[in-house]
Amino acid sequence: MTKRVFNFYAGPATLPLPALERAQKELLNFAGTGMSILEISHRSKEYDKVHNDATELVRELMEIPNEYKVLWLQGGASTQFFMAPVNLQMPGRPMQYVDTGTWSSKALKEARLYGDVEVVASSKDDNYSYVPRGVTFSENAAFAHITSNNTIYGTQWQEWPDVPDSVPLVCDMSSDLLARRIKVKDFGVIYAGAQKNLGPAGVTLVVVREDLIDRVPDDVPTLMKWKTEVEKNSLFHTPPCFAIYICKLALEYWKEFGGITKIEKQNQEKAKILYDVIDSSDSFYRGYARPDSRSLMNVTFTMESSDLEAKAVAEGIERDLVGLKGHRSVGGMRASIYNAMPLEGVKKLSSFLTEFKEKNQ
Ligand SMILES: *Cc1c(COP(=O)(O)O)cnc(C)c1O
């Protein structure tokens, strides 16, 4: 067996091992074609099945209603930062954003290129260590935008803000897609770069309510319109076939695992293990996110000194616990425990942290 470590990187991130093994097994001869999935036409019947299966699996696992369309696009979540305003802007109506950190700041910066942006709430005053409460949006907003999980700071929306019925809620779900049960109907648009919780880098999932694809002005370039790919089932041009294929394998794994109910339960269990270590450490480990905003996906914490943090990161690596260094804008440590991080990996990290505290406090 090839040696594998527990990978706590924030993204690209760990994938379900059975999905990788399956890809390895069929890499040279896909579905009896004598060719690799990397080599066959995106118009072939073999690829077509992969493409449609991936879409069906996402629809099933996320319980996506019929009036929503599923798109597989390129350019990462960052491309959706401008695609949302391009497709949803309405002259004279503000685009309203909640600023919960780097990714939402980048998103609203793009929107400013297209019209009036209002930041209705922000947690910048405390370096994004929490998600604002009691946020409201106005009736005349073109759309409302939030980032459901703030990968860098380890914060996550615990309940969705109140949004007027007439205003579509647009959500960047890059780092907690499929991590918990959501009602897709609460949103107008959901988008997510695949490389955190869904699959590999190179493909972005967009779920868009059908009535929202017609707002886009005519003079927008073809590929900047969601409508173009909705009408062509994301096959207007060559899609990122291999990335979609890996997503499909991962989704098959999650379906067999027990779907969203089981995934959510395991995520809660994993996060609780690590937050318990932090909370019972007499401030040896200091949780970065405010407890009422804690993420199930990215557990962020600091220690007394950066030397001690560096020591923990190095000793973790010796035990095959990799990717624990925090993001530079927060410092400290970050354990990203996306869906595909096994419970076993979290237990091993928890034992290591407990032992490290005993030796170094
Ligand atoms: C990683 C991340 C992004 C950036 O995704 P790209 O696909 O690299 O553009 C955007 N938003 C969130 C919440 C992220 O975690």
Short mmCIF file of C-alpha atoms and ligand atoms in Angstrom, two decimals:
data_model
loop_
_atom_site.label_atom_id
_atom_site.label_comp_id
_atom_site.label_asym_id
_atom_site.label_seq_id
_atom_site.Cartn_x
_atom_site.Cartn_y
_atom_site.Cartn_z
CA MET A 1 0.00 0.00 0.00
CA THR A 2 1.13 3.51 -0.81
CA LYS A 3 1.82 5.60 2.25
CA ARG A 4 -0.93 8.15 2.98
CA VAL A 5 -0.90 10.88 5.63
CA PHE A 6 -3.77 12.78 7.24
CA ASN A 7 -4.07 15.93 5.16
CA PHE A 8 -5.46 18.97 6.99
CA TYR A 9 -4.74 21.44 4.19
CA ALA A 10 -7.43 24.04 3.51
CA GLY A 11 -7.59 23.39 -0.21
CA PRO A 12 -7.00 21.67 -2.48
CA ALA A 13 -7.83 19.17 0.19
CA THR A 14 -8.12 15.54 1.05
CA LEU A 15 -10.40 13.37 -1.13
CA PRO A 16 -12.16 10.11 -0.30
CA LEU A 17 -9.58 7.35 -0.82
CA PRO A 18 -12.01 4.98 -2.59
CA ALA A 19 -12.64 7.68 -5.21
CA LEU A 20 -8.91 8.04 -5.87
CA GLU A 21 -8.45 4.27 -6.06
CA ARG A 22 -11.27 3.94 -8.54
CA ALA A 23 -9.76 6.70 -10.70
CA GLN A 24 -6.42 4.93 -10.58
CA LYS A 25 -7.95 1.62 -11.55
CA GLU A 26 -9.75 2.99 -14.59
CA LEU A 27 -7.18 5.58 -15.63
CA LEU A 28 -5.80 3.78 -18.69
CA ASN A 29 -8.96 2.20 -19.98
CA PHE A 30 -12.15 4.02 -19.19
CA ALA A 31 -15.45 2.16 -19.52
CA GLY A 32 -13.93 -0.30 -22.00
CA THR A 33 -12.96 2.41 -24.49
CA GLY A 34 -9.24 1.55 -24.48
CA MET A 35 -8.64 5.23 -23.74
CA SER A 36 -8.30 7.30 -20.63
CA ILE A 37 -11.10 9.59 -19.48
CA LEU A 38 -8.38 12.21 -19.97
CA GLU A 39 -8.26 11.40 -23.67
CA ILE A 40 -11.85 10.98 -24.78
CA SER A 41 -14.17 13.50 -26.36
CA HIS A 42 -16.46 15.55 -24.19
CA ARG A 43 -19.11 14.68 -26.78
CA SER A 44 -18.66 10.92 -26.37
CA LYS A 45 -21.43 8.86 -24.84
CA GLU A 46 -19.01 7.64 -22.16
CA TYR A 47 -18.21 11.16 -21.01
CA ASP A 48 -21.82 12.22 -21.31
CA LYS A 49 -22.77 9.63 -18.75
CA VAL A 50 -20.09 10.85 -16.32
CA HIS A 51 -21.28 14.43 -16.76
CA ASN A 52 -24.95 13.67 -16.22
CA ASP A 53 -24.29 11.26 -13.36
CA ALA A 54 -22.28 13.94 -11.55
CA THR A 55 -25.16 16.40 -11.95
CA GLU A 56 -27.76 13.86 -10.83
CA LEU A 57 -25.70 12.94 -7.77
CA VAL A 58 -25.34 16.59 -6.74
CA ARG A 59 -29.07 17.10 -7.22
CA GLU A 60 -29.85 14.06 -5.13
CA LEU A 61 -27.38 14.70 -2.29
CA MET A 62 -28.25 18.40 -2.00
CA GLU A 63 -31.98 17.79 -2.62
CA ILE A 64 -32.03 20.43 -5.34
CA PRO A 65 -35.54 21.38 -6.50
CA ASN A 66 -36.38 21.18 -10.24
CA GLU A 67 -36.44 24.93 -10.78
CA TYR A 68 -32.72 25.12 -10.03
CA LYS A 69 -30.04 24.40 -12.61
CA VAL A 70 -26.67 22.80 -11.89
CA LEU A 71 -23.61 24.10 -13.73
CA TRP A 72 -20.02 22.84 -13.89
CA LEU A 73 -17.84 25.82 -14.77
CA GLN A 74 -14.20 26.84 -14.91
CA GLY A 75 -12.35 29.74 -13.35
CA GLY A 76 -12.82 28.84 -9.69
CA ALA A 77 -15.08 30.45 -7.14
CA SER A 78 -13.17 33.69 -7.79
CA THR A 79 -14.69 33.89 -11.28
CA GLN A 80 -18.15 33.76 -9.70
CA PHE A 81 -17.17 36.86 -7.73
CA PHE A 82 -17.76 38.83 -10.95
CA MET A 83 -20.24 36.41 -12.57
CA ALA A 84 -22.77 37.08 -9.79
CA PRO A 85 -22.87 40.85 -10.33
CA VAL A 86 -22.66 40.51 -14.12
CA ASN A 87 -25.67 38.19 -14.15
CA LEU A 88 -27.75 39.70 -11.36
CA GLN A 89 -27.09 43.43 -11.29
CA MET A 90 -30.09 45.73 -11.77
CA PRO A 91 -29.49 49.38 -12.56
CA GLY A 92 -30.41 51.63 -9.65
CA ARG A 93 -30.58 48.81 -7.14
CA PRO A 94 -27.72 48.14 -4.73
CA MET A 95 -25.88 44.83 -4.43
CA GLN A 96 -25.70 44.07 -0.72
CA TYR A 97 -22.85 42.09 0.83
CA VAL A 98 -21.87 40.82 4.25
CA ASP A 99 -18.12 41.07 4.73
CA THR A 100 -16.92 38.11 6.78
CA GLY A 101 -13.32 38.01 5.58
CA THR A 102 -10.91 37.74 2.68
CA TRP A 103 -13.21 35.85 0.33
CA SER A 104 -16.24 38.05 0.82
CA SER A 105 -14.04 41.16 0.54
CA LYS A 106 -12.71 39.89 -2.77
CA ALA A 107 -16.25 39.14 -3.95
CA LEU A 108 -17.59 42.61 -3.17
CA LYS A 109 -14.55 44.27 -4.71
CA GLU A 110 -15.53 42.71 -8.06
CA ALA A 111 -19.17 43.76 -7.66
CA ARG A 112 -18.05 47.39 -7.30
CA LEU A 113 -16.96 47.24 -10.96
CA TYR A 114 -20.60 46.81 -11.96
CA GLY A 115 -22.61 49.11 -9.71
CA ASP A 116 -23.51 50.24 -6.27
CA VAL A 117 -22.32 47.92 -3.51
CA GLU A 118 -23.50 48.18 0.09
CA VAL A 119 -21.77 46.32 2.89
CA VAL A 120 -24.68 45.72 5.26
CA ALA A 121 -22.57 44.07 7.98
CA SER A 122 -18.93 43.25 8.60
CA SER A 123 -16.84 41.51 11.23
CA LYS A 124 -13.68 43.31 10.21
CA ASP A 125 -13.59 45.12 13.57
CA ASP A 126 -12.37 41.91 15.20
CA ASN A 127 -10.33 40.51 12.32
CA TYR A 128 -13.27 38.40 11.14
CA SER A 129 -13.37 36.16 14.19
CA TYR A 130 -17.17 36.01 14.12
CA VAL A 131 -20.20 36.07 11.83
CA PRO A 132 -22.45 39.13 12.35
CA ARG A 133 -25.90 38.50 13.85
CA GLY A 134 -29.22 40.11 13.02
CA VAL A 135 -28.19 41.05 9.49
CA THR A 136 -30.94 42.46 7.26
CA PHE A 137 -31.10 43.36 3.59
CA SER A 138 -33.31 45.92 1.86
CA GLU A 139 -36.31 45.18 -0.34
CA ASN A 140 -34.77 46.95 -3.29
CA ALA A 141 -31.43 45.12 -3.31
CA ALA A 142 -30.55 43.44 -6.63
CA PHE A 143 -29.22 40.53 -4.58
CA ALA A 144 -27.73 39.73 -1.20
CA HIS A 145 -24.35 37.97 -0.91
CA ILE A 146 -22.83 35.96 1.92
CA THR A 147 -19.92 33.52 2.37
CA SER A 148 -21.28 30.55 4.32
CA ASN A 149 -17.97 29.31 5.70
CA ASN A 150 -14.93 31.52 6.15
CA THR A 151 -12.10 29.15 5.42
CA ILE A 152 -9.31 31.37 6.67
CA TYR A 153 -10.79 32.38 10.04
CA GLY A 154 -12.75 29.21 10.82
CA THR A 155 -16.14 30.87 11.11
CA GLN A 156 -19.43 29.67 9.66
CA TRP A 157 -22.98 30.99 9.43
CA GLN A 158 -25.07 29.05 11.95
CA GLU A 159 -28.39 30.34 10.64
CA TRP A 160 -29.15 32.19 7.45
CA PRO A 161 -29.91 35.91 7.56
CA ASP A 162 -33.39 37.27 6.86
CA VAL A 163 -33.68 38.17 3.22
CA PRO A 164 -36.79 39.80 1.66
CA ASP A 165 -38.65 37.41 -0.67
CA SER A 166 -37.92 39.61 -3.66
CA VAL A 167 -34.14 39.48 -3.11
CA PRO A 168 -32.13 36.42 -4.17
CA LEU A 169 -29.54 35.28 -1.63
CA VAL A 170 -26.24 34.43 -3.34
CA CYS A 171 -23.89 32.26 -1.33
CA ASP A 172 -20.24 31.34 -1.76
CA MET A 173 -20.29 27.83 -0.29
CA SER A 174 -16.81 26.84 -1.45
CA SER A 175 -15.66 25.45 1.87
CA ASP A 176 -18.84 23.92 3.29
CA LEU A 177 -20.79 22.65 0.31
CA LEU A 178 -22.41 19.31 1.19
CA ALA A 179 -21.17 19.58 4.76
CA ARG A 180 -24.60 20.00 6.32
CA ARG A 181 -28.24 19.91 5.29
CA ILE A 182 -29.40 23.14 3.71
CA LYS A 183 -32.62 24.14 1.98
CA VAL A 184 -31.62 25.14 -1.53
CA LYS A 185 -34.85 27.15 -1.74
CA ASP A 186 -33.39 29.61 0.77
CA PHE A 187 -30.94 30.68 -1.94
CA GLY A 188 -31.08 32.16 -5.40
CA VAL A 189 -27.56 31.09 -6.30
CA ILE A 190 -25.02 28.82 -4.63
CA TYR A 191 -21.47 28.53 -5.94
CA ALA A 192 -18.42 26.61 -4.81
CA GLY A 193 -14.94 25.90 -6.07
CA ALA A 194 -14.75 22.09 -5.93
CA GLN A 195 -11.32 21.77 -4.35
CA LYS A 196 -12.35 21.94 -0.72
CA ASN A 197 -15.33 19.76 -0.12
CA LEU A 198 -16.39 18.30 -3.43
CA GLY A 199 -13.50 17.22 -5.63
CA PRO A 200 -10.29 18.49 -7.22
CA ALA A 201 -9.32 21.98 -8.36
CA GLY A 202 -10.45 23.02 -11.83
CA VAL A 203 -14.21 22.96 -11.61
CA THR A 204 -16.75 25.18 -9.89
CA LEU A 205 -20.27 24.12 -9.06
CA VAL A 206 -22.98 26.73 -9.58
CA VAL A 207 -26.59 26.11 -8.61
CA VAL A 208 -28.84 28.83 -9.96
CA ARG A 209 -32.59 29.36 -9.79
CA GLU A 210 -33.97 29.26 -13.30
CA ASP A 211 -35.72 32.64 -13.25
CA LEU A 212 -32.45 34.41 -12.43
CA ILE A 213 -30.65 33.53 -15.65
CA ASP A 214 -32.64 36.03 -17.74
CA ARG A 215 -31.57 39.19 -15.96
CA VAL A 216 -28.21 39.39 -17.71
CA PRO A 217 -27.79 42.19 -20.27
CA ASP A 218 -27.43 41.09 -23.92
CA ASP A 219 -24.08 42.73 -24.47
CA VAL A 220 -22.27 40.56 -21.92
CA PRO A 221 -19.75 38.08 -23.44
CA THR A 222 -21.28 34.66 -24.09
CA LEU A 223 -19.33 32.73 -21.49
CA MET A 224 -19.99 35.28 -18.79
CA LYS A 225 -23.68 34.48 -18.91
CA TRP A 226 -24.89 31.62 -16.73
CA LYS A 227 -27.71 31.30 -19.27
CA THR A 228 -25.26 30.09 -21.93
CA GLU A 229 -24.20 27.06 -19.91
CA VAL A 230 -27.70 26.44 -18.54
CA GLU A 231 -28.97 26.07 -22.10
CA LYS A 232 -26.11 23.75 -23.06
CA ASN A 233 -26.00 21.61 -19.89
CA SER A 234 -22.48 23.00 -19.16
CA LEU A 235 -21.31 21.69 -22.55
CA PHE A 236 -21.23 24.94 -24.49
CA HIS A 237 -17.49 24.37 -24.77
CA THR A 238 -15.08 21.75 -23.42
CA PRO A 239 -15.79 21.32 -19.72
CA PRO A 240 -13.08 20.31 -17.21
CA CYS A 241 -13.90 16.64 -17.85
CA PHE A 242 -11.40 15.04 -15.51
CA ALA A 243 -12.29 17.28 -12.56
CA ILE A 244 -15.99 16.56 -13.06
CA TYR A 245 -15.22 12.86 -13.28
CA ILE A 246 -13.39 12.94 -9.93
CA CYS A 247 -16.31 14.86 -8.41
CA LYS A 248 -18.61 12.14 -9.69
CA LEU A 249 -16.52 9.43 -8.02
CA ALA A 250 -16.46 11.36 -4.76
CA LEU A 251 -20.22 11.95 -4.92
CA GLU A 252 -20.82 8.25 -5.48
CA TYR A 253 -18.76 7.59 -2.39
CA TRP A 254 -20.84 10.08 -0.34
CA LYS A 255 -24.09 8.61 -1.53
CA GLU A 256 -22.97 5.18 -0.40
CA PHE A 257 -21.65 6.65 2.85
CA GLY A 258 -25.22 7.63 3.71
CA GLY A 259 -25.75 11.02 2.16
CA ILE A 260 -26.06 14.38 3.82
CA THR A 261 -27.51 13.10 7.11
CA LYS A 262 -24.52 10.89 7.78
CA ILE A 263 -22.03 13.45 6.47
CA GLU A 264 -23.42 16.17 8.73
CA LYS A 265 -23.44 13.89 11.75
CA GLN A 266 -19.82 12.91 11.20
CA ASN A 267 -18.79 16.53 10.66
CA GLN A 268 -20.38 17.53 13.98
CA GLU A 269 -18.64 14.68 15.74
CA LYS A 270 -15.25 15.55 14.24
CA ALA A 271 -15.51 19.26 15.04
CA LYS A 272 -16.64 18.57 18.61
CA ILE A 273 -13.56 16.42 19.25
CA LEU A 274 -11.22 19.27 18.32
CA TYR A 275 -13.15 22.10 19.97
CA ASP A 276 -13.29 20.01 23.16
CA VAL A 277 -9.49 19.73 23.12
CA ILE A 278 -9.23 23.51 22.72
CA ASP A 279 -11.85 24.32 25.38
CA SER A 280 -10.39 21.98 27.98
CA SER A 281 -6.79 23.08 27.49
CA ASP A 282 -6.74 25.92 30.07
CA SER A 283 -5.98 28.35 27.25
CA PHE A 284 -2.94 26.41 26.08
CA TYR A 285 -4.89 26.31 22.81
CA ARG A 286 -6.94 29.43 22.13
CA GLY A 287 -9.80 29.10 19.70
CA TYR A 288 -9.69 31.90 17.14
CA ALA A 289 -13.37 31.96 16.15
CA ARG A 290 -15.97 33.08 18.67
CA PRO A 291 -17.75 29.98 19.96
CA ASP A 292 -21.10 31.06 18.46
CA SER A 293 -19.53 31.30 15.00
CA ARG A 294 -17.32 28.22 14.97
CA SER A 295 -16.88 26.34 11.72
CA LEU A 296 -17.38 22.60 11.37
CA MET A 297 -14.84 22.65 8.55
CA ASN A 298 -11.84 24.78 9.58
CA VAL A 299 -10.77 24.69 13.20
CA THR A 300 -8.49 27.65 13.94
CA PHE A 301 -6.48 28.23 17.09
CA THR A 302 -3.37 29.90 18.39
CA MET A 303 -0.87 29.23 21.19
CA GLU A 304 1.20 31.40 23.48
CA SER A 305 4.02 31.93 20.98
CA SER A 306 4.67 31.41 17.32
CA ASP A 307 7.69 29.26 18.25
CA LEU A 308 5.42 26.86 20.06
CA GLU A 309 3.04 26.82 17.10
CA ALA A 310 5.89 26.08 14.71
CA LYS A 311 7.02 23.25 16.97
CA ALA A 312 3.54 21.73 16.98
CA VAL A 313 3.30 21.95 13.19
CA ALA A 314 6.71 20.24 12.82
CA GLU A 315 5.92 17.48 15.31
CA GLY A 316 2.56 16.94 13.65
CA ILE A 317 4.30 16.28 10.34
CA GLU A 318 6.48 13.63 12.01
CA ARG A 319 3.25 11.85 12.91
CA ASP A 320 1.75 12.12 9.45
CA LEU A 321 -0.53 14.99 10.44
CA VAL A 322 0.17 17.56 7.73
CA GLY A 323 -1.14 20.96 6.67
CA LEU A 324 -1.74 22.35 10.17
CA LYS A 325 -0.10 25.74 9.80
CA GLY A 326 -2.63 28.58 10.02
CA HIS A 327 -3.26 31.11 7.28
CA ARG A 328 -0.91 34.10 7.44
CA SER A 329 -3.73 36.55 8.14
CA VAL A 330 -4.68 34.72 11.35
CA GLY A 331 -1.47 32.94 12.32
CA GLY A 332 -1.53 29.96 14.67
CA MET A 333 -2.87 26.67 13.44
CA ARG A 334 -5.76 25.53 11.31
CA ALA A 335 -7.09 22.01 10.95
CA SER A 336 -9.31 21.74 7.90
CA ILE A 337 -11.57 18.79 8.48
CA TYR A 338 -13.70 18.68 5.36
CA ASN A 339 -16.09 15.84 4.63
CA ALA A 340 -13.32 13.56 3.37
CA MET A 341 -11.16 13.83 6.51
CA PRO A 342 -11.81 10.53 8.27
CA LEU A 343 -12.85 10.45 11.93
CA GLU A 344 -9.68 8.47 12.55
CA GLY A 345 -7.56 11.44 11.38
CA VAL A 346 -9.33 13.81 13.76
CA LYS A 347 -8.91 11.38 16.67
CA LYS A 348 -5.23 11.09 15.90
CA LEU A 349 -4.88 14.88 15.80
CA SER A 350 -6.76 15.21 19.08
CA SER A 351 -4.44 12.71 20.85
CA PHE A 352 -1.42 14.51 19.44
CA LEU A 353 -2.64 17.92 20.63
CA THR A 354 -3.41 16.58 24.10
CA GLU A 355 0.03 15.02 24.36
CA PHE A 356 1.75 18.12 22.98
CA LYS A 357 0.06 20.24 25.62
CA GLU A 358 1.16 17.91 28.41
CA LYS A 359 4.77 18.07 27.27
CA ASN A 360 4.92 21.81 26.60
CA GLN A 361 2.69 23.61 29.07
C1 LIG B 1 -10.92 28.85 -1.50
C2 LIG B 1 -12.07 29.76 -1.51
C3 LIG B 1 -12.34 30.60 -2.60
C4 LIG B 1 -11.44 30.68 -3.82
O1 LIG B 1 -11.71 29.65 -4.66
P1 LIG B 1 -10.98 29.54 -6.10
O2 LIG B 1 -11.66 28.36 -6.67
O3 LIG B 1 -9.53 29.36 -5.82
O4 LIG B 1 -11.25 30.78 -6.85
C5 LIG B 1 -13.47 31.38 -2.55
N1 LIG B 1 -14.29 31.37 -1.49
C6 LIG B 1 -14.05 30.58 -0.41
C7 LIG B 1 -14.99 30.59 0.74
C8 LIG B 1 -12.94 29.77 -0.39
O5 LIG B 1 -12.70 28.97 0.67
#
